[in-house]
PDB file of N, CA and C in Angstrom:
ATOM      1  N   UNK A   1     114.597  88.019 114.071  1.00  0.00           N
ATOM      2  CA  UNK A   1     114.446  88.933 115.190  1.00  0.00           C
ATOM      3  C   UNK A   1     115.653  89.859 115.307  1.00  0.00           C
ATOM      4  N   UNK A   2     116.846  89.329 115.076  1.00  0.00           N
ATOM      5  CA  UNK A   2     118.029  90.186 115.182  1.00  0.00           C
ATOM      6  C   UNK A   2     118.032  91.243 114.083  1.00  0.00           C
ATOM      7  N   UNK A   3     117.486  90.909 112.912  1.00  0.00           N
ATOM      8  CA  UNK A   3     117.394  91.902 111.836  1.00  0.00           C
ATOM      9  C   UNK A   3     116.456  93.033 112.249  1.00  0.00           C
ATOM     10  N   UNK A   4     115.347  92.687 112.876  1.00  0.00           N
ATOM     11  CA  UNK A   4     114.410  93.703 113.375  1.00  0.00           C
ATOM     12  C   UNK A   4     115.101  94.597 114.401  1.00  0.00           C
ATOM     13  N   UNK A   5     115.825  93.993 115.331  1.00  0.00           N
ATOM     14  CA  UNK A   5     116.524  94.772 116.359  1.00  0.00           C
ATOM     15  C   UNK A   5     117.560  95.695 115.731  1.00  0.00           C
ATOM     16  N   UNK A   6     118.199  95.226 114.688  1.00  0.00           N
ATOM     17  CA  UNK A   6     119.213  96.040 114.006  1.00  0.00           C
ATOM     18  C   UNK A   6     118.565  97.216 113.284  1.00  0.00           C
ATOM     19  N   UNK A   7     117.529  96.936 112.505  1.00  0.00           N
ATOM     20  CA  UNK A   7     116.899  97.973 111.684  1.00  0.00           C
ATOM     21  C   UNK A   7     116.063  98.933 112.530  1.00  0.00           C
ATOM     22  N   UNK A   8     115.233  98.397 113.401  1.00  0.00           N
ATOM     23  CA  UNK A   8     114.290  99.237 114.145  1.00  0.00           C
ATOM     24  C   UNK A   8     114.875  99.853 115.406  1.00  0.00           C
ATOM     25  N   UNK A   9     115.773  99.148 116.064  1.00  0.00           N
ATOM     26  CA  UNK A   9     116.310  99.635 117.335  1.00  0.00           C
ATOM     27  C   UNK A   9     117.758 100.078 117.253  1.00  0.00           C
ATOM     28  N   UNK A  10     118.407  99.772 116.141  1.00  0.00           N
ATOM     29  CA  UNK A  10     119.800 100.151 115.987  1.00  0.00           C
ATOM     30  C   UNK A  10     120.756  99.350 116.854  1.00  0.00           C
ATOM     31  N   UNK A  11     120.341  98.146 117.242  1.00  0.00           N
ATOM     32  CA  UNK A  11     121.191  97.300 118.086  1.00  0.00           C
ATOM     33  C   UNK A  11     122.203  96.551 117.223  1.00  0.00           C
ATOM     34  N   UNK A  12     123.380  96.390 117.759  1.00  0.00           N
ATOM     35  CA  UNK A  12     124.374  95.555 117.082  1.00  0.00           C
ATOM     36  C   UNK A  12     124.033  94.097 117.358  1.00  0.00           C
ATOM     37  N   UNK A  13     124.536  93.166 116.552  1.00  0.00           N
ATOM     38  CA  UNK A  13     124.292  91.749 116.836  1.00  0.00           C
ATOM     39  C   UNK A  13     124.781  91.349 118.233  1.00  0.00           C
ATOM     40  N   UNK A  14     125.868  91.926 118.687  1.00  0.00           N
ATOM     41  CA  UNK A  14     126.379  91.610 120.019  1.00  0.00           C
ATOM     42  C   UNK A  14     125.420  92.116 121.103  1.00  0.00           C
ATOM     43  N   UNK A  15     124.885  93.319 120.916  1.00  0.00           N
ATOM     44  CA  UNK A  15     123.915  93.844 121.881  1.00  0.00           C
ATOM     45  C   UNK A  15     122.671  92.965 121.913  1.00  0.00           C
ATOM     46  N   UNK A  16     122.221  92.566 120.734  1.00  0.00           N
ATOM     47  CA  UNK A  16     121.040  91.710 120.670  1.00  0.00           C
ATOM     48  C   UNK A  16     121.289  90.382 121.375  1.00  0.00           C
ATOM     49  N   UNK A  17     122.439  89.762 121.106  1.00  0.00           N
ATOM     50  CA  UNK A  17     122.753  88.464 121.712  1.00  0.00           C
ATOM     51  C   UNK A  17     122.898  88.550 123.222  1.00  0.00           C
ATOM     52  N   UNK A  18     123.315  89.700 123.735  1.00  0.00           N
ATOM     53  CA  UNK A  18     123.520  89.819 125.180  1.00  0.00           C
ATOM     54  C   UNK A  18     122.280  90.319 125.919  1.00  0.00           C
ATOM     55  N   UNK A  19     121.207  90.592 125.192  1.00  0.00           N
ATOM     56  CA  UNK A  19     119.979  91.083 125.818  1.00  0.00           C
ATOM     57  C   UNK A  19     119.121  89.903 126.250  1.00  0.00           C
ATOM     58  N   UNK A  20     118.651  89.955 127.514  1.00  0.00           N
ATOM     59  CA  UNK A  20     117.832  88.835 127.994  1.00  0.00           C
ATOM     60  C   UNK A  20     116.391  88.988 127.497  1.00  0.00           C
ATOM     61  N   UNK A  21     115.615  87.907 127.546  1.00  0.00           N
ATOM     62  CA  UNK A  21     114.250  87.925 126.993  1.00  0.00           C
ATOM     63  C   UNK A  21     113.340  88.987 127.609  1.00  0.00           C
ATOM     64  N   UNK A  22     113.494  89.256 128.906  1.00  0.00           N
ATOM     65  CA  UNK A  22     112.643  90.289 129.523  1.00  0.00           C
ATOM     66  C   UNK A  22     112.937  91.659 128.923  1.00  0.00           C
ATOM     67  N   UNK A  23     114.224  91.950 128.726  1.00  0.00           N
ATOM     68  CA  UNK A  23     114.578  93.231 128.121  1.00  0.00           C
ATOM     69  C   UNK A  23     114.091  93.312 126.673  1.00  0.00           C
ATOM     70  N   UNK A  24     114.177  92.201 125.949  1.00  0.00           N
ATOM     71  CA  UNK A  24     113.669  92.195 124.573  1.00  0.00           C
ATOM     72  C   UNK A  24     112.164  92.429 124.553  1.00  0.00           C
ATOM     73  N   UNK A  25     111.451  91.826 125.503  1.00  0.00           N
ATOM     74  CA  UNK A  25     110.004  92.031 125.583  1.00  0.00           C
ATOM     75  C   UNK A  25     109.694  93.498 125.877  1.00  0.00           C
ATOM     76  N   UNK A  26     110.467  94.114 126.764  1.00  0.00           N
ATOM     77  CA  UNK A  26     110.263  95.531 127.076  1.00  0.00           C
ATOM     78  C   UNK A  26     110.568  96.403 125.859  1.00  0.00           C
ATOM     79  N   UNK A  27     111.635  96.077 125.143  1.00  0.00           N
ATOM     80  CA  UNK A  27     111.970  96.824 123.931  1.00  0.00           C
ATOM     81  C   UNK A  27     110.874  96.679 122.879  1.00  0.00           C
ATOM     82  N   UNK A  28     110.353  95.470 122.744  1.00  0.00           N
ATOM     83  CA  UNK A  28     109.273  95.208 121.784  1.00  0.00           C
ATOM     84  C   UNK A  28     108.037  96.042 122.130  1.00  0.00           C
ATOM     85  N   UNK A  29     107.669  96.063 123.412  1.00  0.00           N
ATOM     86  CA  UNK A  29     106.501  96.840 123.844  1.00  0.00           C
ATOM     87  C   UNK A  29     106.706  98.329 123.592  1.00  0.00           C
ATOM     88  N   UNK A  30     107.895  98.823 123.913  1.00  0.00           N
ATOM     89  CA  UNK A  30     108.183 100.241 123.693  1.00  0.00           C
ATOM     90  C   UNK A  30     108.147 100.571 122.203  1.00  0.00           C
ATOM     91  N   UNK A  31     108.665  99.674 121.379  1.00  0.00           N
ATOM     92  CA  UNK A  31     108.651  99.894 119.932  1.00  0.00           C
ATOM     93  C   UNK A  31     107.215  99.923 119.408  1.00  0.00           C
ATOM     94  N   UNK A  32     106.384  98.968 119.872  1.00  0.00           N
ATOM     95  CA  UNK A  32     104.987  98.933 119.429  1.00  0.00           C
ATOM     96  C   UNK A  32     104.261 100.212 119.830  1.00  0.00           C
ATOM     97  N   UNK A  33     104.508 100.692 121.054  1.00  0.00           N
ATOM     98  CA  UNK A  33     103.874 101.930 121.514  1.00  0.00           C
ATOM     99  C   UNK A  33     104.325 103.116 120.663  1.00  0.00           C
ATOM    100  N   UNK A  34     105.605 103.156 120.324  1.00  0.00           N
ATOM    101  CA  UNK A  34     106.119 104.242 119.481  1.00  0.00           C
ATOM    102  C   UNK A  34     105.466 104.197 118.099  1.00  0.00           C
ATOM    103  N   UNK A  35     105.343 102.999 117.531  1.00  0.00           N
ATOM    104  CA  UNK A  35     104.709 102.866 116.216  1.00  0.00           C
ATOM    105  C   UNK A  35     103.248 103.298 116.269  1.00  0.00           C
ATOM    106  N   UNK A  36     102.563 102.973 117.364  1.00  0.00           N
ATOM    107  CA  UNK A  36     101.161 103.368 117.491  1.00  0.00           C
ATOM    108  C   UNK A  36     101.040 104.890 117.590  1.00  0.00           C
ATOM    109  N   UNK A  37     101.970 105.529 118.289  1.00  0.00           N
ATOM    110  CA  UNK A  37     101.961 106.996 118.350  1.00  0.00           C
ATOM    111  C   UNK A  37     102.192 107.596 116.965  1.00  0.00           C
ATOM    112  N   UNK A  38     103.106 107.002 116.201  1.00  0.00           N
ATOM    113  CA  UNK A  38     103.339 107.476 114.828  1.00  0.00           C
ATOM    114  C   UNK A  38     102.073 107.321 113.989  1.00  0.00           C
ATOM    115  N   UNK A  39     101.431 106.157 114.106  1.00  0.00           N
ATOM    116  CA  UNK A  39     100.190 105.922 113.361  1.00  0.00           C
ATOM    117  C   UNK A  39      99.137 106.956 113.738  1.00  0.00           C
ATOM    118  N   UNK A  40      99.024 107.250 115.038  1.00  0.00           N
ATOM    119  CA  UNK A  40      98.021 108.209 115.494  1.00  0.00           C
ATOM    120  C   UNK A  40      98.303 109.598 114.927  1.00  0.00           C
ATOM    121  N   UNK A  41      99.559 110.003 114.945  1.00  0.00           N
ATOM    122  CA  UNK A  41      99.902 111.324 114.398  1.00  0.00           C
ATOM    123  C   UNK A  41      99.565 111.400 112.905  1.00  0.00           C
ATOM    124  N   UNK A  42      99.916 110.370 112.169  1.00  0.00           N
ATOM    125  CA  UNK A  42      99.624 110.362 110.738  1.00  0.00           C
ATOM    126  C   UNK A  42      98.114 110.346 110.502  1.00  0.00           C
ATOM    127  N   UNK A  43      97.396 109.520 111.260  1.00  0.00           N
ATOM    128  CA  UNK A  43      95.943 109.429 111.098  1.00  0.00           C
ATOM    129  C   UNK A  43      95.269 110.754 111.431  1.00  0.00           C
ATOM    130  N   UNK A  44      95.809 111.487 112.392  1.00  0.00           N
ATOM    131  CA  UNK A  44      95.245 112.788 112.741  1.00  0.00           C
ATOM    132  C   UNK A  44      95.352 113.754 111.565  1.00  0.00           C
ATOM    133  N   UNK A  45      96.466 113.714 110.868  1.00  0.00           N
ATOM    134  CA  UNK A  45      96.639 114.569 109.685  1.00  0.00           C
ATOM    135  C   UNK A  45      95.659 114.150 108.591  1.00  0.00           C
ATOM    136  N   UNK A  46      95.556 112.842 108.347  1.00  0.00           N
ATOM    137  CA  UNK A  46      94.627 112.335 107.330  1.00  0.00           C
ATOM    138  C   UNK A  46      93.195 112.736 107.678  1.00  0.00           C
ATOM    139  N   UNK A  47      92.815 112.586 108.937  1.00  0.00           N
ATOM    140  CA  UNK A  47      91.457 112.933 109.363  1.00  0.00           C
ATOM    141  C   UNK A  47      91.190 114.425 109.199  1.00  0.00           C
ATOM    142  N   UNK A  48      92.168 115.244 109.532  1.00  0.00           N
ATOM    143  CA  UNK A  48      91.997 116.694 109.389  1.00  0.00           C
ATOM    144  C   UNK A  48      91.693 117.055 107.944  1.00  0.00           C
ATOM    145  N   UNK A  49      92.407 116.460 107.026  1.00  0.00           N
ATOM    146  CA  UNK A  49      92.184 116.747 105.600  1.00  0.00           C
ATOM    147  C   UNK A  49      90.846 116.170 105.141  1.00  0.00           C
ATOM    148  N   UNK A  50      90.586 114.915 105.498  1.00  0.00           N
ATOM    149  CA  UNK A  50      89.335 114.271 105.069  1.00  0.00           C
ATOM    150  C   UNK A  50      88.120 114.996 105.633  1.00  0.00           C
ATOM    151  N   UNK A  51      88.212 115.453 106.871  1.00  0.00           N
ATOM    152  CA  UNK A  51      87.062 116.109 107.489  1.00  0.00           C
ATOM    153  C   UNK A  51      86.798 117.500 106.912  1.00  0.00           C
ATOM    154  N   UNK A  52      87.797 118.098 106.283  1.00  0.00           N
ATOM    155  CA  UNK A  52      87.569 119.375 105.597  1.00  0.00           C
ATOM    156  C   UNK A  52      86.594 119.211 104.434  1.00  0.00           C
ATOM    157  N   UNK A  53      86.592 118.027 103.825  1.00  0.00           N
ATOM    158  CA  UNK A  53      85.810 117.799 102.613  1.00  0.00           C
ATOM    159  C   UNK A  53      84.620 116.861 102.818  1.00  0.00           C
ATOM    160  N   UNK A  54      84.303 116.536 104.059  1.00  0.00           N
ATOM    161  CA  UNK A  54      83.172 115.626 104.273  1.00  0.00           C
ATOM    162  C   UNK A  54      81.859 116.375 104.086  1.00  0.00           C
ATOM    163  N   UNK A  55      80.828 115.607 103.760  1.00  0.00           N
ATOM    164  CA  UNK A  55      79.519 116.198 103.543  1.00  0.00           C
ATOM    165  C   UNK A  55      78.938 116.653 104.879  1.00  0.00           C
ATOM    166  N   UNK A  56      78.196 117.740 104.823  1.00  0.00           N
ATOM    167  CA  UNK A  56      77.577 118.269 106.030  1.00  0.00           C
ATOM    168  C   UNK A  56      76.623 117.230 106.616  1.00  0.00           C
ATOM    169  N   UNK A  57      76.715 117.035 107.904  1.00  0.00           N
ATOM    170  CA  UNK A  57      75.865 116.068 108.583  1.00  0.00           C
ATOM    171  C   UNK A  57      76.435 114.670 108.652  1.00  0.00           C
ATOM    172  N   UNK A  58      77.500 114.402 107.910  1.00  0.00           N
ATOM    173  CA  UNK A  58      78.103 113.064 107.971  1.00  0.00           C
ATOM    174  C   UNK A  58      79.031 112.973 109.179  1.00  0.00           C
ATOM    175  N   UNK A  59      79.268 111.759 109.608  1.00  0.00           N
ATOM    176  CA  UNK A  59      80.141 111.542 110.761  1.00  0.00           C
ATOM    177  C   UNK A  59      81.575 111.897 110.400  1.00  0.00           C
ATOM    178  N   UNK A  60      82.307 112.466 111.357  1.00  0.00           N
ATOM    179  CA  UNK A  60      83.709 112.786 111.071  1.00  0.00           C
ATOM    180  C   UNK A  60      84.547 111.519 110.954  1.00  0.00           C
ATOM    181  N   UNK A  61      85.597 111.607 110.180  1.00  0.00           N
ATOM    182  CA  UNK A  61      86.554 110.509 110.062  1.00  0.00           C
ATOM    183  C   UNK A  61      87.424 110.537 111.313  1.00  0.00           C
ATOM    184  N   UNK A  62      87.605 109.383 111.928  1.00  0.00           N
ATOM    185  CA  UNK A  62      88.383 109.266 113.163  1.00  0.00           C
ATOM    186  C   UNK A  62      89.685 108.527 112.896  1.00  0.00           C
ATOM    187  N   UNK A  63      90.700 108.746 113.734  1.00  0.00           N
ATOM    188  CA  UNK A  63      91.955 108.006 113.558  1.00  0.00           C
ATOM    189  C   UNK A  63      91.758 106.492 113.503  1.00  0.00           C
ATOM    190  N   UNK A  64      90.801 105.972 114.266  1.00  0.00           N
ATOM    191  CA  UNK A  64      90.553 104.526 114.248  1.00  0.00           C
ATOM    192  C   UNK A  64      89.926 104.074 112.931  1.00  0.00           C
ATOM    193  N   UNK A  65      89.372 104.998 112.145  1.00  0.00           N
ATOM    194  CA  UNK A  65      88.876 104.658 110.808  1.00  0.00           C
ATOM    195  C   UNK A  65      90.038 104.500 109.828  1.00  0.00           C
ATOM    196  N   UNK A  66      91.100 105.264 110.044  1.00  0.00           N
ATOM    197  CA  UNK A  66      92.271 105.211 109.170  1.00  0.00           C
ATOM    198  C   UNK A  66      93.134 104.008 109.512  1.00  0.00           C
ATOM    199  N   UNK A  67      93.376 103.806 110.801  1.00  0.00           N
ATOM    200  CA  UNK A  67      94.159 102.668 111.288  1.00  0.00           C
ATOM    201  C   UNK A  67      93.288 101.889 112.275  1.00  0.00           C
ATOM    202  N   UNK A  68      92.663 100.787 111.851  1.00  0.00           N
ATOM    203  CA  UNK A  68      91.823 100.013 112.764  1.00  0.00           C
ATOM    204  C   UNK A  68      92.566  99.512 114.004  1.00  0.00           C
ATOM    205  N   UNK A  69      93.896  99.490 113.951  1.00  0.00           N
ATOM    206  CA  UNK A  69      94.663  99.055 115.120  1.00  0.00           C
ATOM    207  C   UNK A  69      94.633 100.095 116.239  1.00  0.00           C
ATOM    208  N   UNK A  70      94.237 101.324 115.926  1.00  0.00           N
ATOM    209  CA  UNK A  70      94.138 102.361 116.953  1.00  0.00           C
ATOM    210  C   UNK A  70      92.821 102.207 117.698  1.00  0.00           C
ATOM    211  N   UNK A  71      92.821 102.506 118.995  1.00  0.00           N
ATOM    212  CA  UNK A  71      91.575 102.361 119.753  1.00  0.00           C
ATOM    213  C   UNK A  71      90.533 103.385 119.312  1.00  0.00           C
ATOM    214  N   UNK A  72      89.305 102.935 119.245  1.00  0.00           N
ATOM    215  CA  UNK A  72      88.204 103.841 118.922  1.00  0.00           C
ATOM    216  C   UNK A  72      87.929 104.708 120.148  1.00  0.00           C
ATOM    217  N   UNK A  73      87.444 105.928 119.946  1.00  0.00           N
ATOM    218  CA  UNK A  73      87.156 106.781 121.105  1.00  0.00           C
ATOM    219  C   UNK A  73      86.050 106.170 121.957  1.00  0.00           C
ATOM    220  N   UNK A  74      86.179 106.366 123.242  1.00  0.00           N
ATOM    221  CA  UNK A  74      85.195 105.834 124.185  1.00  0.00           C
ATOM    222  C   UNK A  74      84.064 106.844 124.313  1.00  0.00           C
ATOM    223  N   UNK A  75      82.850 106.352 124.164  1.00  0.00           N
ATOM    224  CA  UNK A  75      81.683 107.225 124.299  1.00  0.00           C
ATOM    225  C   UNK A  75      81.471 107.540 125.772  1.00  0.00           C
ATOM    226  N   UNK A  76      81.286 108.814 126.077  1.00  0.00           N
ATOM    227  CA  UNK A  76      81.043 109.195 127.461  1.00  0.00           C
ATOM    228  C   UNK A  76      79.652 108.753 127.865  1.00  0.00           C
ATOM    229  N   UNK A  77      79.547 108.278 129.097  1.00  0.00           N
ATOM    230  CA  UNK A  77      78.247 107.838 129.607  1.00  0.00           C
ATOM    231  C   UNK A  77      77.461 109.034 130.123  1.00  0.00           C
ATOM    232  N   UNK A  78      76.147 108.912 129.994  1.00  0.00           N
ATOM    233  CA  UNK A  78      75.276 109.957 130.518  1.00  0.00           C
ATOM    234  C   UNK A  78      75.170 109.779 132.029  1.00  0.00           C
ATOM    235  N   UNK A  79      74.777 110.825 132.759  1.00  0.00           N
ATOM    236  CA  UNK A  79      74.588 110.676 134.208  1.00  0.00           C
ATOM    237  C   UNK A  79      73.594 109.566 134.555  1.00  0.00           C
ATOM    238  N   UNK A  80      72.584 109.381 133.719  1.00  0.00           N
ATOM    239  CA  UNK A  80      71.601 108.327 133.973  1.00  0.00           C
ATOM    240  C   UNK A  80      72.237 106.942 133.846  1.00  0.00           C
ATOM    241  N   UNK A  81      73.084 106.767 132.837  1.00  0.00           N
ATOM    242  CA  UNK A  81      73.773 105.485 132.660  1.00  0.00           C
ATOM    243  C   UNK A  81      74.711 105.197 133.828  1.00  0.00           C
ATOM    244  N   UNK A  82      75.393 106.217 134.307  1.00  0.00           N
ATOM    245  CA  UNK A  82      76.298 106.045 135.445  1.00  0.00           C
ATOM    246  C   UNK A  82      75.509 105.659 136.686  1.00  0.00           C
ATOM    247  N   UNK A  83      74.401 106.354 136.932  1.00  0.00           N
ATOM    248  CA  UNK A  83      73.572 106.046 138.099  1.00  0.00           C
ATOM    249  C   UNK A  83      73.031 104.624 138.017  1.00  0.00           C
ATOM    250  N   UNK A  84      72.587 104.213 136.836  1.00  0.00           N
ATOM    251  CA  UNK A  84      72.066 102.855 136.658  1.00  0.00           C
ATOM    252  C   UNK A  84      73.142 101.816 136.939  1.00  0.00           C
ATOM    253  N   UNK A  85      74.356 102.063 136.500  1.00  0.00           N
ATOM    254  CA  UNK A  85      75.464 101.133 136.739  1.00  0.00           C
ATOM    255  C   UNK A  85      75.768 101.029 138.231  1.00  0.00           C
ATOM    256  N   UNK A  86      75.784 102.163 138.917  1.00  0.00           N
ATOM    257  CA  UNK A  86      76.048 102.159 140.363  1.00  0.00           C
ATOM    258  C   UNK A  86      74.969 101.377 141.093  1.00  0.00           C
ATOM    259  N   UNK A  87      73.717 101.607 140.734  1.00  0.00           N
ATOM    260  CA  UNK A  87      72.620 100.883 141.381  1.00  0.00           C
ATOM    261  C   UNK A  87      72.694  99.393 141.080  1.00  0.00           C
ATOM    262  N   UNK A  88      73.072  99.038 139.880  1.00  0.00           N
ATOM    263  CA  UNK A  88      73.204  97.633 139.503  1.00  0.00           C
ATOM    264  C   UNK A  88      74.297  96.941 140.310  1.00  0.00           C
ATOM    265  N   UNK A  89      75.432  97.610 140.473  1.00  0.00           N
ATOM    266  CA  UNK A  89      76.528  97.032 141.261  1.00  0.00           C
ATOM    267  C   UNK A  89      76.109  96.903 142.719  1.00  0.00           C
ATOM    268  N   UNK A  90      75.460  97.932 143.249  1.00  0.00           N
ATOM    269  CA  UNK A  90      75.006  97.876 144.643  1.00  0.00           C
ATOM    270  C   UNK A  90      74.028  96.727 144.843  1.00  0.00           C
ATOM    271  N   UNK A  91      73.114  96.545 143.895  1.00  0.00           N
ATOM    272  CA  UNK A  91      72.144  95.452 143.999  1.00  0.00           C
ATOM    273  C   UNK A  91      72.830  94.099 143.923  1.00  0.00           C
ATOM    274  N   UNK A  92      73.886  93.990 143.131  1.00  0.00           N
ATOM    275  CA  UNK A  92      74.592  92.711 143.024  1.00  0.00           C
ATOM    276  C   UNK A  92      75.293  92.336 144.324  1.00  0.00           C
ATOM    277  N   UNK A  93      75.554  93.335 145.182  1.00  0.00           N
ATOM    278  CA  UNK A  93      76.149  93.068 146.492  1.00  0.00           C
ATOM    279  C   UNK A  93      75.090  92.934 147.574  1.00  0.00           C
ATOM    280  N   UNK A  94      73.829  92.896 147.164  1.00  0.00           N
ATOM    281  CA  UNK A  94      72.750  92.647 148.107  1.00  0.00           C
ATOM    282  C   UNK A  94      72.095  93.883 148.679  1.00  0.00           C
ATOM    283  N   UNK A  95      72.454  95.047 148.232  1.00  0.00           N
ATOM    284  CA  UNK A  95      71.832  96.268 148.736  1.00  0.00           C
ATOM    285  C   UNK A  95      70.414  96.370 148.189  1.00  0.00           C
ATOM    286  N   UNK A  96      69.525  96.900 149.023  1.00  0.00           N
ATOM    287  CA  UNK A  96      68.164  97.139 148.558  1.00  0.00           C
ATOM    288  C   UNK A  96      68.148  98.480 147.844  1.00  0.00           C
ATOM    289  N   UNK A  97      67.769  98.438 146.593  1.00  0.00           N
ATOM    290  CA  UNK A  97      67.840  99.630 145.756  1.00  0.00           C
ATOM    291  C   UNK A  97      66.444  99.992 145.283  1.00  0.00           C
ATOM    292  N   UNK A  98      66.077 101.270 145.492  1.00  0.00           N
ATOM    293  CA  UNK A  98      64.810 101.784 144.966  1.00  0.00           C
ATOM    294  C   UNK A  98      65.079 102.376 143.593  1.00  0.00           C
ATOM    295  N   UNK A  99      64.353 101.878 142.619  1.00  0.00           N
ATOM    296  CA  UNK A  99      64.565 102.395 141.254  1.00  0.00           C
ATOM    297  C   UNK A  99      63.373 103.167 140.801  1.00  0.00           C
TER     298      UNK A  99
END
C-alpha cells in the first residue's frame, strides 16, 4: 500500500505512515475517480475513431464497450413508462388508480 501511495499519490513514507485510515480511504476514492475519468477520456477517443468506420446501421461503440468498468448510459424512459411507474407507486400506497 505504501508503494501505491508513493507511486500514484507522490506521498513520502512518512506522510503515508502519518495518514489515518479515513484519509487513506478518501485518497483511494479520489484516485479511483480520477482513474475512471482518465479511462472515460481515452474511451471517448477510441469510440470516436471506431465510430468513424462502423457499418451503417450498426450500433455505435460506447465508452462502456471499451472499458466495462465505466457505467453504461442510462436509457431515457418514455412518458408512458414514467406515468406507469407513478401509478404503480401510488397504488402501492393504497391509492385508487384508474388505468
